[in-house]
Coordinates of C-alpha atoms in Angstrom, one line a residue:
M682 CA 0.0 0.0 0.0
I683 CA 1.2 3.5 -0.8
V684 CA 0.2 6.5 1.2
K685 CA 0.8 10.0 -0.1
F686 CA 2.0 12.7 2.3
F687 CA 1.6 16.2 1.0
S688 CA 3.7 18.8 2.8
R689 CA 6.2 21.6 2.2
A690 CA 9.5 22.9 3.7
N691 CA 9.4 25.0 6.9
C692 CA 6.1 23.5 8.0
P693 CA 6.3 22.5 11.7
L694 CA 2.8 20.9 11.5
C695 CA 4.1 18.8 8.6
V696 CA 7.0 17.5 10.7
E697 CA 4.7 16.6 13.5
G698 CA 2.3 15.0 11.1
L699 CA 5.0 12.9 9.5
Q700 CA 6.1 11.6 12.9
T701 CA 2.5 10.6 13.6
L702 CA 2.2 8.8 10.2
K703 CA 5.5 7.0 10.9
L704 CA 4.1 5.8 14.2
V705 CA 1.2 4.2 12.3
Q706 CA 3.6 2.8 9.8
E707 CA 5.3 0.8 12.7
D708 CA 1.9 -1.1 13.2
V709 CA 0.7 -1.2 9.6
P710 CA 3.0 -1.9 6.6
F711 CA 2.8 0.8 3.9
D712 CA 5.1 3.1 1.9
I713 CA 5.0 6.8 2.2
D714 CA 5.2 8.9 -1.0
M715 CA 6.4 12.3 0.1
I716 CA 5.1 15.1 -2.1
D717 CA 6.3 18.7 -1.8
I718 CA 3.3 20.8 -2.8
E719 CA 5.5 23.6 -3.9
Q720 CA 6.8 21.5 -6.8
D721 CA 3.4 21.4 -8.6
D722 CA 1.2 24.5 -9.1
H723 CA -2.0 22.4 -9.2
I724 CA -1.2 20.5 -6.0
H725 CA -0.1 23.7 -4.3
E726 CA -3.4 25.4 -5.1
K727 CA -5.4 22.3 -4.0
Y728 CA -3.6 21.7 -0.7
M729 CA -1.8 24.9 0.4
L730 CA -4.3 25.7 3.2
M731 CA -4.7 22.0 4.3
I732 CA -1.1 20.6 4.7
P733 CA -0.1 18.2 5.9
V734 CA -2.4 16.0 3.9
V735 CA -2.5 12.2 4.0
E736 CA -4.1 10.5 0.9
K737 CA -4.7 6.8 0.1
D738 CA -6.1 5.7 -3.3
G739 CA -6.9 9.3 -4.3
V740 CA -9.0 9.9 -1.1
V741 CA -7.9 12.4 1.6
I742 CA -7.8 10.5 4.9
Q743 CA -6.8 13.4 7.1
Y744 CA -5.3 16.8 6.9
G745 CA -4.0 19.5 9.3
N746 CA -3.6 18.1 12.8
L747 CA -3.0 14.4 12.1
D748 CA -3.8 11.9 14.9
Y749 CA -2.9 8.3 15.3
A750 CA -6.4 7.0 15.9
T751 CA -7.9 8.4 12.7
L752 CA -4.9 7.4 10.5
M753 CA -4.9 3.9 12.1
E754 CA -8.7 3.5 11.4
H755 CA -8.3 4.3 7.7
L756 CA -4.9 2.6 7.1
G757 CA -5.2 -0.4 9.3
S758 CA -8.2 -1.9 7.6

């Protein structure tokens, strides 16, 4: 399973969100596809006010303040 993680440089909330996502990754096997929103104008426009964003199979699972329980609920099944 591949999970997309949308973020950008100098984003403290993104650093915290990635740590939370990696905690879930310890319990559920998946790969993280790191995407810098500043490298694509379309993605930047779509997610600039939402980052960090976690997406699986084209569906946003969670954004902003990421929490273990919500991520686990969606990625653990």
